Amino acid sequence: MAQLSEDCFAFGGAMLTLDVARAQIAEAHTVKAGVETVALADALGRILAHDFIAPLSLPPADNSAVDGYAVHFDDLQTAAPTTLPVHGRTAAGKLSPASLPRGRAHRIFTGAVMPTGADTVVMQEDCTVEADRVTVKPGIRRGANLRLTGEDVPRGAVALAAGRRLMPPDVGLLAALGCLGTEVRTPLRVALFSTGDELATPPAPLQPGQVYDANKPMLAALLRRLRVAVIDGGILPDTAAATRDALRAAAGSADLVITSGGVSAGEEDHVRAAIESVGRLQFWRVAIKPGRPVALGVLNTTPLLGLPGNPVAALVTFSMLGRPLLDRLAGAVHLPPPRFLARSAFGYRKKPGRREYLRVQLDADSVAHRYPKDGAGILTSLTESDALMELPEAMTALEPGEVVPCIPLGLLHG
Ligand code: AMP
Ligand code: MG
């Protein structure tokens, strides 16, 4: 607490660190998604409901990793070339002979099942062939170029764990294991609102003082990538009654309600008050920049997440708090986005006690350059940056040349 700046309690309520806020999310919320079976072709992006146990070994049989000659390793001379008569031939998908007699080599191709007895494959580049005899170079290792049964996944092993969001390689693995379809979590239903009397939606022309709503389409896009069913709640006017009534109605029909804007302490900000009046507020201030005002509450059993209105703050808080919450409700294991180390091209002073995310461009040498326009409302600072540089709570000064973690923006949205 001592590290938090003095404005922590300025408007009532403790300001939480990001880690504490995340821990509270994990503690207070649990999975809401059901389970359904989908065909493998529809499984991309869905969350595996149960551990997937391999029904067969992968590969199912010992086979060759190269085009070449299968041999008994003990038939090879260690220091000189070895010449062996060629006995039989197996291509991929064809049955191999029952066994390879000692003193013979067997012509074999990538993916073909090994004849029993053979324990090593010499790649054809290391062989010379004359008539029906093959001469192999010395120096081959026992077991070379052999793929063993089950070396990828043994039968009965957990091939993919429950809670995994299925990515294209996972689909490949499931297919290789003979899976036609699998049980996944049902999509969450998320009601999404923008708030603000200044917001307009095309094609309506902008009236003086208006801006077009950027957050709802942006957040809907983030949610759709997570295979969420988005319920468009529209734009809420800046009145207490409308905000309260809309949030209460949405909480009755959605698994989660997300708003943006109207969550600060001004008299035009009604989201926090609405959460307090119809539900219970869990927190509403997190020590993170951009994005300090971000509220989480619960109405009956439906969580309500109030993101800040500035688009950059909305995106950062969605990624840092909304995503772990969504993963929790969806039954997904939450994997924090990977950080890459980059050298900072710039120096920076910051207040202690809050985590800061700076938008940076990475050059070819992994040097991070600060995006020059850093306002929380500057949308092009997101479209033209590569990564968020993460400055920890305790830091007060970043020196040029320091190596710091950065989160590629593309991975935040994935
Ligand atoms: P608020 O958090 O409601 O005080 O809004 C902070 C700033 O973000 C204001 O400049 C708002 O106009 C802007 N803002 C709020 N919501 C949106 C939105 N959905 N799209 C674009 N800008 C917004
Ligand atoms: Mg507003």
Coordinates of C-alpha atoms and ligand atoms in Angstrom, one line a residue:
M1 CA 0.0 0.0 0.0
A2 CA 2.8 2.3 0.8
Q3 CA 3.8 2.4 -2.8
L4 CA 0.5 3.6 -4.1
S5 CA 0.3 7.2 -4.9
E6 CA -1.6 9.5 -2.5
D7 CA -4.7 9.8 -4.8
C8 CA -5.5 6.1 -4.1
F9 CA -8.4 6.8 -1.9
A10 CA -9.2 10.3 -3.3
F11 CA -12.7 9.2 -4.5
G12 CA -13.3 6.4 -2.0
G13 CA -12.5 2.8 -2.4
A14 CA -9.0 1.2 -2.6
M15 CA -7.0 1.2 -5.7
L16 CA -6.0 -2.3 -6.5
T17 CA -2.8 -3.4 -8.2
L18 CA -3.4 -5.4 -11.4
D19 CA -2.3 -8.6 -9.8
V20 CA -4.7 -8.2 -6.9
A21 CA -7.5 -7.3 -9.2
R22 CA -6.8 -10.4 -11.3
A23 CA -6.6 -12.6 -8.2
Q24 CA -10.0 -11.3 -7.1
I25 CA -11.4 -12.1 -10.5
A26 CA -10.2 -15.7 -10.3
E27 CA -11.5 -16.0 -6.7
A28 CA -14.9 -14.5 -7.2
H29 CA -15.9 -15.9 -10.5
T30 CA -16.3 -19.4 -11.9
V31 CA -17.1 -21.1 -15.2
K32 CA -20.5 -20.3 -16.7
A33 CA -20.3 -21.9 -20.1
G34 CA -21.9 -25.2 -20.8
V35 CA -20.7 -28.1 -22.9
E36 CA -21.6 -29.1 -26.4
T37 CA -20.1 -31.3 -29.1
V38 CA -18.8 -29.8 -32.3
A39 CA -17.3 -31.3 -35.4
L40 CA -13.6 -30.9 -35.6
A41 CA -14.0 -28.6 -38.6
D42 CA -15.8 -26.2 -36.3
A43 CA -13.5 -26.5 -33.3
L44 CA -11.1 -23.8 -34.0
G45 CA -11.0 -21.2 -31.3
R46 CA -13.3 -23.2 -29.1
I47 CA -12.4 -24.3 -25.6
L48 CA -11.8 -28.0 -24.9
A49 CA -14.3 -29.1 -22.1
H50 CA -12.4 -32.2 -21.0
D51 CA -8.9 -33.6 -21.2
F52 CA -8.5 -35.2 -24.6
I53 CA -7.0 -38.7 -24.0
A54 CA -5.1 -40.2 -27.0
P55 CA -7.1 -43.2 -28.2
L56 CA -4.1 -44.4 -30.2
S57 CA -0.3 -43.9 -30.2
L58 CA 1.2 -41.3 -32.5
P59 CA 2.8 -42.4 -34.6
P60 CA 0.9 -45.7 -34.5
A61 CA 3.9 -47.7 -35.6
D62 CA 7.7 -47.4 -35.8
N63 CA 8.5 -45.8 -39.2
S64 CA 11.2 -44.1 -41.2
A65 CA 11.8 -40.4 -41.0
V66 CA 13.6 -40.3 -44.4
D67 CA 13.9 -41.9 -47.7
G68 CA 16.8 -44.4 -47.4
Y69 CA 17.7 -48.0 -46.3
A70 CA 16.6 -49.7 -43.1
V71 CA 19.3 -51.9 -41.6
H72 CA 20.3 -53.8 -38.5
F73 CA 22.7 -51.4 -36.8
D74 CA 24.8 -54.3 -35.7
D75 CA 25.5 -55.2 -39.3
L76 CA 27.3 -51.9 -39.9
Q77 CA 31.0 -51.6 -39.6
T78 CA 32.0 -48.6 -37.4
A79 CA 35.1 -47.3 -39.2
A80 CA 34.6 -48.4 -42.8
P81 CA 31.7 -48.4 -45.4
T82 CA 29.4 -51.5 -45.3
T83 CA 27.9 -53.1 -48.4
L84 CA 24.7 -55.0 -48.0
P85 CA 22.4 -56.7 -50.5
V86 CA 19.0 -55.0 -50.8
H87 CA 16.1 -57.1 -49.6
G88 CA 12.6 -55.8 -50.3
R89 CA 11.1 -52.3 -50.5
T90 CA 8.4 -50.5 -48.5
A91 CA 6.7 -47.2 -49.5
A92 CA 4.5 -45.1 -47.2
G93 CA 1.1 -46.7 -46.6
K94 CA 2.3 -50.2 -47.9
L95 CA 2.8 -53.2 -45.7
S96 CA 6.4 -54.0 -44.8
P97 CA 7.6 -57.6 -44.9
A98 CA 7.4 -59.5 -41.7
S99 CA 11.0 -59.0 -40.8
L100 CA 14.4 -58.0 -42.2
P101 CA 17.0 -60.8 -42.2
R102 CA 20.4 -60.1 -40.7
G103 CA 23.0 -58.9 -43.2
R104 CA 20.4 -57.2 -45.5
A105 CA 19.3 -53.6 -46.2
H106 CA 15.6 -52.7 -46.9
R107 CA 14.7 -49.9 -49.3
I108 CA 12.3 -47.6 -47.3
F109 CA 10.6 -44.3 -47.8
T110 CA 9.5 -41.5 -45.4
G111 CA 6.5 -42.6 -43.3
A112 CA 6.8 -46.2 -44.3
V113 CA 6.5 -48.7 -41.4
M114 CA 9.8 -50.4 -40.4
P115 CA 10.3 -54.1 -41.1
T116 CA 10.7 -55.8 -37.7
G117 CA 14.3 -56.3 -36.7
A118 CA 15.6 -53.2 -38.5
D119 CA 16.5 -50.5 -35.9
T120 CA 18.2 -47.8 -38.0
V121 CA 17.6 -46.0 -41.3
V122 CA 20.5 -44.7 -43.4
M123 CA 19.3 -41.7 -45.5
Q124 CA 19.7 -42.2 -49.2
E125 CA 22.2 -39.3 -49.4
D126 CA 24.6 -41.4 -47.3
C127 CA 24.3 -44.4 -49.6
T128 CA 25.6 -45.5 -53.0
V129 CA 23.6 -48.1 -54.9
E130 CA 25.0 -50.5 -57.4
A131 CA 22.8 -53.2 -59.0
D132 CA 21.0 -54.7 -55.9
R133 CA 23.6 -53.7 -53.4
V134 CA 23.9 -50.7 -51.2
T135 CA 27.0 -49.3 -49.6
V136 CA 26.5 -47.0 -46.6
K137 CA 28.9 -44.6 -45.1
P138 CA 30.4 -45.2 -41.6
G139 CA 29.4 -43.1 -38.6
I140 CA 25.6 -43.7 -38.5
R141 CA 24.1 -43.6 -35.1
R142 CA 22.0 -46.6 -33.7
G143 CA 18.3 -45.7 -34.1
A144 CA 19.0 -42.9 -36.6
N145 CA 16.1 -41.6 -38.7
L146 CA 13.7 -43.9 -36.9
R147 CA 10.4 -42.5 -35.5
L148 CA 9.2 -44.6 -32.6
T149 CA 5.7 -45.7 -31.9
G150 CA 4.1 -43.1 -29.5
E151 CA 7.1 -40.8 -29.5
D152 CA 4.7 -37.9 -30.3
V153 CA 1.8 -39.0 -28.1
P154 CA 1.6 -42.4 -26.4
R155 CA -1.9 -44.0 -26.3
G156 CA -3.7 -43.1 -23.1
A157 CA -1.8 -39.8 -22.5
V158 CA -3.5 -36.4 -22.2
A159 CA -2.9 -35.0 -25.7
L160 CA -4.6 -31.7 -24.9
A161 CA -5.8 -30.5 -21.5
A162 CA -9.2 -29.2 -20.6
G163 CA -9.5 -25.5 -20.9
R164 CA -7.3 -25.2 -23.9
R165 CA -8.4 -22.8 -26.6
L166 CA -8.0 -24.8 -29.8
M167 CA -5.5 -23.4 -32.3
P168 CA -4.8 -24.7 -35.8
P169 CA -2.0 -27.1 -34.6
D170 CA -4.4 -28.5 -31.9
V171 CA -6.9 -29.3 -34.7
G172 CA -4.1 -31.1 -36.6
L173 CA -3.2 -33.1 -33.5
L174 CA -6.9 -34.1 -32.8
A175 CA -7.2 -35.1 -36.5
A176 CA -4.1 -37.2 -36.3
L177 CA -5.6 -39.0 -33.3
G178 CA -8.7 -39.9 -35.3
C179 CA -11.0 -37.3 -33.7
L180 CA -14.2 -36.5 -35.6
G181 CA -15.6 -34.0 -33.1
T182 CA -15.1 -33.1 -29.5
E183 CA -16.8 -31.6 -26.5
V184 CA -16.1 -27.9 -26.1
R185 CA -17.5 -25.1 -24.0
T186 CA -20.6 -23.3 -25.3
P187 CA -20.0 -19.7 -26.3
L188 CA -20.5 -17.0 -23.6
R189 CA -23.2 -14.5 -24.2
V190 CA -21.8 -11.0 -23.6
A191 CA -24.0 -7.9 -23.6
L192 CA -21.9 -5.0 -24.9
F193 CA -22.8 -1.3 -24.4
S194 CA -21.2 2.0 -25.1
T195 CA -22.1 5.0 -22.9
G196 CA -22.0 8.7 -23.7
D197 CA -24.3 11.4 -25.0
E198 CA -21.6 12.4 -27.5
L199 CA -21.6 9.1 -29.3
A200 CA -23.1 8.6 -32.7
T201 CA -23.3 5.6 -35.1
P202 CA -22.9 5.8 -38.9
P203 CA -24.6 6.5 -41.3
A204 CA -26.0 9.3 -39.0
P205 CA -24.0 12.4 -39.8
L206 CA -22.0 13.8 -36.8
Q207 CA -23.7 16.6 -35.0
P208 CA -21.6 19.3 -33.3
G209 CA -19.9 17.8 -30.3
Q210 CA -20.4 14.2 -31.4
V211 CA -17.9 11.4 -32.2
Y212 CA -18.6 8.1 -33.7
D213 CA -18.6 5.1 -31.3
A214 CA -15.3 3.4 -31.7
N215 CA -15.3 1.2 -28.6
K216 CA -18.3 -1.0 -29.2
P217 CA -17.2 -2.2 -32.7
M218 CA -13.6 -2.6 -31.4
L219 CA -14.6 -4.6 -28.3
A220 CA -17.1 -6.6 -30.3
A221 CA -14.2 -7.5 -32.7
L222 CA -12.1 -8.6 -29.7
L223 CA -14.9 -10.6 -28.3
R224 CA -15.7 -12.3 -31.6
R225 CA -12.1 -13.4 -31.9
L226 CA -12.7 -15.2 -28.6
R227 CA -15.8 -16.9 -30.1
V228 CA -18.1 -15.0 -27.8
A229 CA -21.7 -14.4 -28.8
V230 CA -22.0 -10.6 -28.7
I231 CA -25.3 -9.0 -27.8
D232 CA -25.3 -5.4 -29.0
G233 CA -26.8 -3.4 -26.2
G234 CA -26.4 -0.1 -28.1
I235 CA -25.3 3.3 -26.8
L236 CA -26.5 4.3 -23.3
P237 CA -27.3 8.0 -22.6
D238 CA -25.5 9.6 -19.7
T239 CA -28.4 9.3 -17.2
A240 CA -28.6 7.3 -14.0
A241 CA -31.9 5.7 -14.7
A242 CA -31.2 4.6 -18.3
T243 CA -27.9 3.1 -17.3
R244 CA -29.3 1.3 -14.3
D245 CA -32.3 -0.1 -16.2
A246 CA -30.2 -1.3 -19.2
L247 CA -27.6 -3.0 -17.1
R248 CA -30.2 -4.7 -15.0
A249 CA -32.0 -6.0 -18.0
A250 CA -28.8 -7.1 -19.7
A251 CA -27.6 -9.0 -16.6
G252 CA -30.8 -11.1 -16.8
S253 CA -30.0 -12.4 -20.3
A254 CA -26.2 -12.5 -20.6
D255 CA -23.4 -14.3 -19.0
L256 CA -21.4 -11.1 -18.7
V257 CA -22.1 -7.4 -19.3
I258 CA -19.4 -5.1 -20.6
T259 CA -19.7 -1.3 -20.9
S260 CA -17.2 1.4 -21.9
G261 CA -17.2 4.9 -20.7
G262 CA -19.0 6.6 -17.8
V263 CA -17.0 4.8 -15.1
S264 CA -15.0 7.7 -13.6
A265 CA -16.1 9.9 -10.7
G266 CA -17.7 12.8 -12.6
E267 CA -21.4 13.6 -12.3
E268 CA -21.9 12.4 -16.0
D269 CA -20.5 9.0 -15.1
H270 CA -23.3 6.6 -14.1
V271 CA -21.9 3.1 -14.6
R272 CA -20.3 2.6 -11.2
A273 CA -23.4 4.0 -9.4
A274 CA -25.6 1.8 -11.5
I275 CA -23.6 -1.3 -10.5
E276 CA -23.8 -0.3 -6.9
S277 CA -27.6 0.3 -7.1
V278 CA -28.6 -2.9 -8.8
G279 CA -25.7 -5.2 -7.8
R280 CA -22.5 -5.3 -5.8
L281 CA -19.3 -3.5 -6.7
Q282 CA -16.2 -5.6 -6.5
F283 CA -13.7 -2.9 -7.4
W284 CA -13.6 0.2 -9.6
R285 CA -10.1 1.5 -9.5
V286 CA -7.0 -0.4 -10.6
A287 CA -3.5 1.0 -10.6
I288 CA -2.9 0.7 -14.3
K289 CA -2.2 3.4 -16.9
P290 CA -3.9 3.8 -19.3
G291 CA -7.2 2.8 -17.7
R292 CA -7.4 3.5 -14.0
P293 CA -11.1 3.7 -13.7
V294 CA -12.3 0.2 -14.5
A295 CA -15.2 -1.3 -12.5
L296 CA -16.1 -4.9 -11.8
G297 CA -19.3 -5.8 -10.1
V298 CA -21.9 -8.6 -9.9
L299 CA -25.7 -8.5 -10.4
N300 CA -27.1 -11.7 -9.0
T301 CA -24.6 -14.0 -10.6
T302 CA -23.8 -12.0 -13.7
P303 CA -20.5 -10.0 -13.7
L304 CA -20.5 -6.5 -15.0
L305 CA -17.3 -5.0 -16.3
G306 CA -17.1 -1.3 -16.8
L307 CA -14.2 -0.3 -19.0
P308 CA -13.0 3.3 -19.4
G309 CA -14.2 5.3 -22.3
N310 CA -10.9 6.3 -23.9
P311 CA -10.4 3.7 -26.6
V312 CA -6.8 3.0 -25.7
A313 CA -7.7 2.6 -22.1
A314 CA -10.7 0.4 -23.1
L315 CA -8.4 -1.9 -25.1
V316 CA -5.7 -2.2 -22.5
T317 CA -8.1 -2.8 -19.6
F318 CA -10.1 -5.3 -21.7
S319 CA -6.9 -7.2 -22.4
M320 CA -5.5 -7.1 -18.9
L321 CA -8.7 -7.6 -16.9
G322 CA -11.5 -8.5 -19.3
R323 CA -9.6 -11.3 -20.9
P324 CA -8.8 -13.2 -17.6
L325 CA -12.5 -12.7 -16.6
L326 CA -13.8 -14.0 -19.9
D327 CA -11.4 -17.0 -19.8
R328 CA -12.6 -17.8 -16.2
L329 CA -16.3 -17.6 -17.2
A330 CA -15.7 -19.5 -20.5
G331 CA -13.8 -22.4 -18.8
A332 CA -10.5 -21.5 -20.5
V333 CA -7.2 -21.7 -18.9
H334 CA -5.9 -18.1 -18.8
L335 CA -2.5 -17.8 -20.4
P336 CA -1.0 -14.4 -19.9
P337 CA 0.3 -13.0 -23.2
P338 CA 4.0 -13.7 -23.8
R339 CA 6.4 -10.9 -23.2
F340 CA 9.4 -10.3 -25.4
L341 CA 12.5 -8.4 -24.2
A342 CA 13.3 -5.2 -26.1
R343 CA 15.8 -2.5 -25.5
S344 CA 14.2 0.9 -24.9
A345 CA 15.4 3.7 -27.1
F346 CA 14.0 6.3 -24.7
G347 CA 14.0 7.3 -21.1
Y348 CA 10.7 7.8 -19.1
R349 CA 9.7 8.9 -15.6
K350 CA 6.7 7.3 -13.9
K351 CA 4.8 7.4 -10.7
P352 CA 5.5 4.4 -8.5
G353 CA 2.6 2.1 -7.6
R354 CA 0.9 1.7 -10.9
R355 CA 1.6 -0.5 -13.9
E356 CA 2.1 1.4 -17.1
Y357 CA 1.8 0.3 -20.7
L358 CA 3.5 2.4 -23.3
R359 CA 2.8 2.0 -27.0
V360 CA 6.0 1.3 -28.8
Q361 CA 7.2 0.5 -32.3
L362 CA 9.9 -2.2 -32.5
D363 CA 12.6 -1.8 -35.1
A364 CA 14.5 -4.7 -36.8
D365 CA 17.0 -4.8 -33.9
S366 CA 14.2 -5.2 -31.3
V367 CA 14.8 -1.7 -30.1
A368 CA 11.5 -0.1 -28.8
H369 CA 10.7 3.4 -29.8
R370 CA 7.9 5.3 -28.0
Y371 CA 4.9 6.2 -30.1
P372 CA 5.0 10.0 -30.1
K373 CA 1.3 10.6 -29.5
D374 CA 0.4 8.9 -26.3
G375 CA -3.0 10.2 -25.4
A376 CA -5.5 7.5 -24.2
G377 CA -7.9 8.6 -26.9
I378 CA -5.4 8.3 -29.9
L379 CA -6.6 5.3 -31.9
T380 CA -3.7 5.5 -34.3
S381 CA -1.3 4.9 -31.4
L382 CA -2.7 1.4 -31.5
T383 CA -3.0 0.9 -35.2
E384 CA 0.6 2.2 -35.7
S385 CA 2.3 0.6 -32.7
D386 CA 3.7 -2.9 -32.5
A387 CA 3.7 -3.6 -28.8
L388 CA 2.9 -2.5 -25.3
M389 CA 5.9 -1.9 -23.2
E390 CA 5.2 -3.0 -19.6
L391 CA 6.6 -1.0 -16.8
P392 CA 6.2 -2.6 -13.4
E393 CA 4.6 -0.9 -10.4
A394 CA 7.8 -0.3 -8.5
M395 CA 9.6 1.4 -11.4
T396 CA 10.1 5.2 -11.2
A397 CA 12.6 5.7 -14.0
L398 CA 13.3 3.9 -17.3
E399 CA 16.7 4.7 -18.6
P400 CA 17.5 4.6 -22.4
G401 CA 19.1 1.3 -23.2
E402 CA 17.3 -0.6 -20.5
V403 CA 15.8 -4.0 -21.5
V404 CA 12.1 -4.3 -20.7
P405 CA 9.3 -6.7 -21.4
C406 CA 7.0 -5.9 -24.3
I407 CA 3.7 -7.5 -25.4
P408 CA 3.1 -7.7 -29.1
L409 CA -0.3 -6.1 -29.8
G410 CA -1.1 -9.0 -32.2
L411 CA -0.8 -11.5 -29.4
L412 CA -3.0 -9.4 -27.1
H413 CA -5.8 -9.7 -29.7
G414 CA -5.4 -13.3 -30.5
Ligands
AMP1 P1 -15.7 8.7 -20.3 O1 -14.9 7.6 -19.7 O2 -17.1 8.4 -20.6 O3 -15.5 9.9 -19.5 O4 -15.0 9.0 -21.7 C1 -13.7 9.4 -21.8 C2 -13.4 9.8 -23.3 O5 -13.6 8.7 -24.1 C3 -14.3 10.8 -23.8 O6 -13.5 11.7 -24.7 C4 -15.3 10.1 -24.6 O7 -15.9 10.9 -25.6 C5 -14.5 9.0 -25.2 N1 -15.3 7.8 -25.4 C6 -16.1 7.2 -24.6 N2 -16.7 6.2 -25.1 C7 -16.3 6.1 -26.4 C8 -16.6 5.3 -27.5 N3 -17.5 4.3 -27.4 N4 -16.0 5.5 -28.7 C9 -15.1 6.5 -28.8 N5 -14.8 7.4 -27.8 C10 -15.4 7.2 -26.6
MG2 MG -18.8 9.4 -21.0

